[in-house]
Amino acid sequence: MNRMLFVLVGLLACGGVHAHKPSDSYLNLSLSGQTVVGRWDIALRDLELAVGLDADGNRRITWGEVQRQRNAITSHALSHLQLTMGDQTCALEADGLQITDHTDGAYAAIGITGRCPQFNPQLTIRYDLLFPRDAQHRGLLRLDRQGRVESAVFSPARRSLAFDLGETRPLRVAWQYLQEGLWHVWIGFDHLLFLAGLLLPIVVRREQGRFVPAENAGTATREVIRIVTSFTLAHFAALSLATLGWIDLPSRWVEAAVALTIVFAAINNIVPVVYRRLWLVAFAFGLIHGAGYASVLSDLGLPAMALALSLFAFNLGVEGAQIAVAAVFLPVAYSLRRHRLYQYGVLIPGSLLVAFVGMVWFIERAANQTLMPW
Amino acid sequence: MPACVQAQTYIPESAETVLATLPDTDPSLTDDIRRLQQAVAEQPDSVELRVRLAEHHIALYRQTDDPRYNGYAQAAIAPWREDVDAPTRVLLIRAHLNQQRHAFALARADLQLALERDPRNAQAWLALSVVERVSGRLANAHKACAALLTLTETLVSGTCLADIASLAGKAPEAFATLDRLLQAESVDSADHLRRWALTIQGEVAWRLGEPELALQAFEGGLALAEANEQFDGYLLSAWADFMLEQGRAQAVDRRLEPYDQSDALLLRRAIAAKRINHPNAGAMADTLRRRFAASQRRGDDVHLREQARFALDIDNKPSEALWLAQRNWAMQKEPADVLLVLRAALAFNPAAADPVVAFVSETGLQDVRVQTLLERLGDTDAAA
């Protein structure tokens, strides 16, 4: 009969009286390349079970008791959490211990920092806090991958979660990179400036101290497309090589060289060194610009396939933006090409301005100094 | 999303600052648990030790209503997580745990297995009757209660049978039976069994439209709980719902104040607080909102009934309430669940009540509140 009575009282609770809250821990991690930072909130109730906090046995857990067990808490926690990238384990360290409040009471908030030996998109997180003691414990993970947030739950049946950091719907990523490419031209002031340097003389070029207007619109258009596209192709090639790690140039000097190309293009408009085959110049300069931008993409840690697609999409964006700028510029400039206003009021001062800004950039980048606010 | 916002961290003022209070549990039970844990560590293959450890944890759960103890019990029987050859006592523990997380089909399967092996297991029959009752399978619930007749004292089997009969069109007879049982048989019965019978009697009287009799039964049960210093969340919830309906929000706020840890009771208190313009009404609602969010992040579905009620009585969001009430209806079919769907449907989309209306007419549920709602639904039909 005794066991019989035992079940009765509890059955009444079936109506959904779920007092208190089951045990959860909150694991928030942010991942950037090989670096991990985060915070892990574990209920003091659970830490009492795992490492023992109530030293004086008065059923009250004080801040002093928590502090005395600080090392036991952090080492217990970290020994039940493992991050691996590929087959290499990331080194995790506790970074401070404070208190935080959740709906059911006080939790220890453990700061976490870590570094993985080598970036690999195959991330695995293993979690086995408390499971042998409390089968209803859950680890609530929130993983922030540079703004992309994923939530997942660890349970006794699911102690390990795998993330493919490169895994995303390829087309969505490509679209994102296409926009990045457009945006890169739009806000990348150096890109626009360089483009201006190359486009200004399309409709009217200097030859032996005289202005020679383009014969017809078709020639001018073909020339623009040739320049813009050869620039993009070179940009694409260099960016790909650098991102794949096949060439590795010191970024500061590449950046300085980018500035020099701007100066060269502008001076060439006024005192021409290269008359014909400007597209070749554009191609050479595209190589340098592409190498300069590689650091941005290589930080994102994308797998090879996604990377190729992303690079392609990115450069498609760059090309599109350049064509768009040229499409607005060309008709206006073409119709004005015979006017002295364009020749002396736009081409010469514009090129001088571009040359000046390019020069300042060169000095800034070469000397690692800030002269202008952009 | 509130669940994603990280709470601020802080360093407490002094080393003496008390951050948490551990539950005040029966020391003899905790001592036993410590000894059993040690024994399990030494003999991890002992069925007897593991089962006893799990049962002790469940006893603590019943004392405190703290779900962590269910987790500890589950860990103790982890070797038989899905094993169909698990010992019968393990099956009963597993059924309890599954029922707690509203996995009624799993609970039923384990109980049926236990009863195939041991048809005279009263605990299993009683547990099965509860699972079938919650699932709205009243004929099966009745069979399980009937099986108890020769296995337990009359107060247990009689209360079980009367409860099911009251839901199946025989409420006045059920009330009379309970009255008789409580007067004649219960003198020698344990207090918690009488408390159970009184709770059922209060609910039956309320459904019959007899508020004085209902109040008398509920208060009788609460007096027994208080005399034995026992917590009975189900009875407190039933009483609070009754009092809220009687317009006595003040009394609900006062009596439930010590139990804010319980989501179901905090919900009743928050509804009461809203009605009497309590200064903390908003804070209580926020706490509940955060608890529901925390439970959802875990992937638990155990709060649907409370969430639907919250959406109806606190948030005034009938569309959300209806969606929650319907999801809850897929799992639970007790009178409280009937009421939720009917109320939400009436507020948002009367046609959504159809399956519940059919259930009421099939089972013959007698409940004045349900009747009122059905009449109003009929009016909307007539108007349309």
PDB file of N, CA and C in Angstrom, chain B residues 296 301 304 307-308 311 317-330 340-341 344-345 348 352:
ATOM      1  N   GLN B 296      10.063  27.387 -23.701  1.00  0.00           N
ATOM      2  CA  GLN B 296      10.005  27.161 -25.139  1.00  0.00           C
ATOM      3  C   GLN B 296      11.404  26.949 -25.718  1.00  0.00           C
ATOM      4  N   ASP B 301       6.755  21.563 -24.252  1.00  0.00           N
ATOM      5  CA  ASP B 301       5.403  21.938 -24.647  1.00  0.00           C
ATOM      6  C   ASP B 301       4.457  21.890 -23.454  1.00  0.00           C
ATOM      7  N   LEU B 304       1.379  24.809 -22.586  1.00  0.00           N
ATOM      8  CA  LEU B 304       0.390  25.301 -23.546  1.00  0.00           C
ATOM      9  C   LEU B 304      -0.901  25.743 -22.866  1.00  0.00           C
ATOM     10  N   GLN B 307      -0.267  28.965 -21.182  1.00  0.00           N
ATOM     11  CA  GLN B 307      -0.022  30.032 -22.152  1.00  0.00           C
ATOM     12  C   GLN B 307      -1.310  30.499 -22.818  1.00  0.00           C
ATOM     13  N   ALA B 308      -2.185  29.538 -23.117  1.00  0.00           N
ATOM     14  CA  ALA B 308      -3.466  29.897 -23.727  1.00  0.00           C
ATOM     15  C   ALA B 308      -4.272  30.763 -22.753  1.00  0.00           C
ATOM     16  N   ALA B 311      -2.816  34.205 -22.626  1.00  0.00           N
ATOM     17  CA  ALA B 311      -3.178  34.995 -23.804  1.00  0.00           C
ATOM     18  C   ALA B 311      -4.618  35.497 -23.702  1.00  0.00           C
ATOM     19  N   LYS B 317      -5.212  38.463 -26.260  1.00  0.00           N
ATOM     20  CA  LYS B 317      -4.876  38.154 -27.650  1.00  0.00           C
ATOM     21  C   LYS B 317      -5.629  36.888 -28.051  1.00  0.00           C
ATOM     22  N   PRO B 318      -6.893  37.036 -28.455  1.00  0.00           N
ATOM     23  CA  PRO B 318      -7.712  35.844 -28.716  1.00  0.00           C
ATOM     24  C   PRO B 318      -7.176  34.958 -29.837  1.00  0.00           C
ATOM     25  N   SER B 319      -6.548  35.533 -30.861  1.00  0.00           N
ATOM     26  CA  SER B 319      -6.084  34.687 -31.967  1.00  0.00           C
ATOM     27  C   SER B 319      -4.954  33.787 -31.487  1.00  0.00           C
ATOM     28  N   GLU B 320      -4.027  34.374 -30.719  1.00  0.00           N
ATOM     29  CA  GLU B 320      -2.927  33.591 -30.174  1.00  0.00           C
ATOM     30  C   GLU B 320      -3.466  32.548 -29.188  1.00  0.00           C
ATOM     31  N   ALA B 321      -4.437  32.983 -28.377  1.00  0.00           N
ATOM     32  CA  ALA B 321      -5.020  32.080 -27.387  1.00  0.00           C
ATOM     33  C   ALA B 321      -5.648  30.872 -28.081  1.00  0.00           C
ATOM     34  N   LEU B 322      -6.325  31.119 -29.195  1.00  0.00           N
ATOM     35  CA  LEU B 322      -6.991  30.024 -29.905  1.00  0.00           C
ATOM     36  C   LEU B 322      -5.965  29.039 -30.447  1.00  0.00           C
ATOM     37  N   TRP B 323      -4.916  29.568 -31.035  1.00  0.00           N
ATOM     38  CA  TRP B 323      -3.863  28.707 -31.581  1.00  0.00           C
ATOM     39  C   TRP B 323      -3.254  27.836 -30.476  1.00  0.00           C
ATOM     40  N   LEU B 324      -2.967  28.458 -29.329  1.00  0.00           N
ATOM     41  CA  LEU B 324      -2.381  27.714 -28.205  1.00  0.00           C
ATOM     42  C   LEU B 324      -3.381  26.695 -27.651  1.00  0.00           C
ATOM     43  N   ALA B 325      -4.636  27.127 -27.525  1.00  0.00           N
ATOM     44  CA  ALA B 325      -5.661  26.241 -26.959  1.00  0.00           C
ATOM     45  C   ALA B 325      -5.878  25.028 -27.860  1.00  0.00           C
ATOM     46  N   GLN B 326      -5.792  25.234 -29.174  1.00  0.00           N
ATOM     47  CA  GLN B 326      -5.966  24.109 -30.100  1.00  0.00           C
ATOM     48  C   GLN B 326      -4.794  23.142 -30.025  1.00  0.00           C
ATOM     49  N   ARG B 327      -3.588  23.701 -29.929  1.00  0.00           N
ATOM     50  CA  ARG B 327      -2.421  22.812 -29.782  1.00  0.00           C
ATOM     51  C   ARG B 327      -2.518  22.043 -28.472  1.00  0.00           C
ATOM     52  N   ASN B 328      -2.978  22.708 -27.425  1.00  0.00           N
ATOM     53  CA  ASN B 328      -3.145  22.052 -26.135  1.00  0.00           C
ATOM     54  C   ASN B 328      -4.212  20.967 -26.226  1.00  0.00           C
ATOM     55  N   TRP B 329      -5.279  21.257 -26.985  1.00  0.00           N
ATOM     56  CA  TRP B 329      -6.382  20.312 -27.131  1.00  0.00           C
ATOM     57  C   TRP B 329      -5.920  19.016 -27.787  1.00  0.00           C
ATOM     58  N   ALA B 330      -4.924  19.123 -28.651  1.00  0.00           N
ATOM     59  CA  ALA B 330      -4.394  17.920 -29.289  1.00  0.00           C
ATOM     60  C   ALA B 330      -3.775  16.982 -28.253  1.00  0.00           C
ATOM     61  N   LEU B 340     -11.004  26.377 -22.485  1.00  0.00           N
ATOM     62  CA  LEU B 340     -10.059  27.265 -23.172  1.00  0.00           C
ATOM     63  C   LEU B 340     -10.371  27.372 -24.653  1.00  0.00           C
ATOM     64  N   VAL B 341     -10.609  26.225 -25.299  1.00  0.00           N
ATOM     65  CA  VAL B 341     -10.898  26.275 -26.736  1.00  0.00           C
ATOM     66  C   VAL B 341     -12.202  27.042 -26.973  1.00  0.00           C
ATOM     67  N   ALA B 344     -11.682  30.850 -26.429  1.00  0.00           N
ATOM     68  CA  ALA B 344     -10.859  31.464 -27.470  1.00  0.00           C
ATOM     69  C   ALA B 344     -11.605  31.481 -28.801  1.00  0.00           C
ATOM     70  N   ALA B 345     -12.320  30.390 -29.087  1.00  0.00           N
ATOM     71  CA  ALA B 345     -13.061  30.316 -30.343  1.00  0.00           C
ATOM     72  C   ALA B 345     -14.144  31.392 -30.370  1.00  0.00           C
ATOM     73  N   PHE B 348     -12.598  34.662 -31.134  1.00  0.00           N
ATOM     74  CA  PHE B 348     -11.880  34.894 -32.381  1.00  0.00           C
ATOM     75  C   PHE B 348     -12.534  34.246 -33.601  1.00  0.00           C
ATOM     76  N   ALA B 352     -13.973  27.339 -35.017  1.00  0.00           N
ATOM     77  CA  ALA B 352     -12.859  26.544 -34.497  1.00  0.00           C
ATOM     78  C   ALA B 352     -13.283  25.693 -33.311  1.00  0.00           C
TER      79      ALA B 352
END
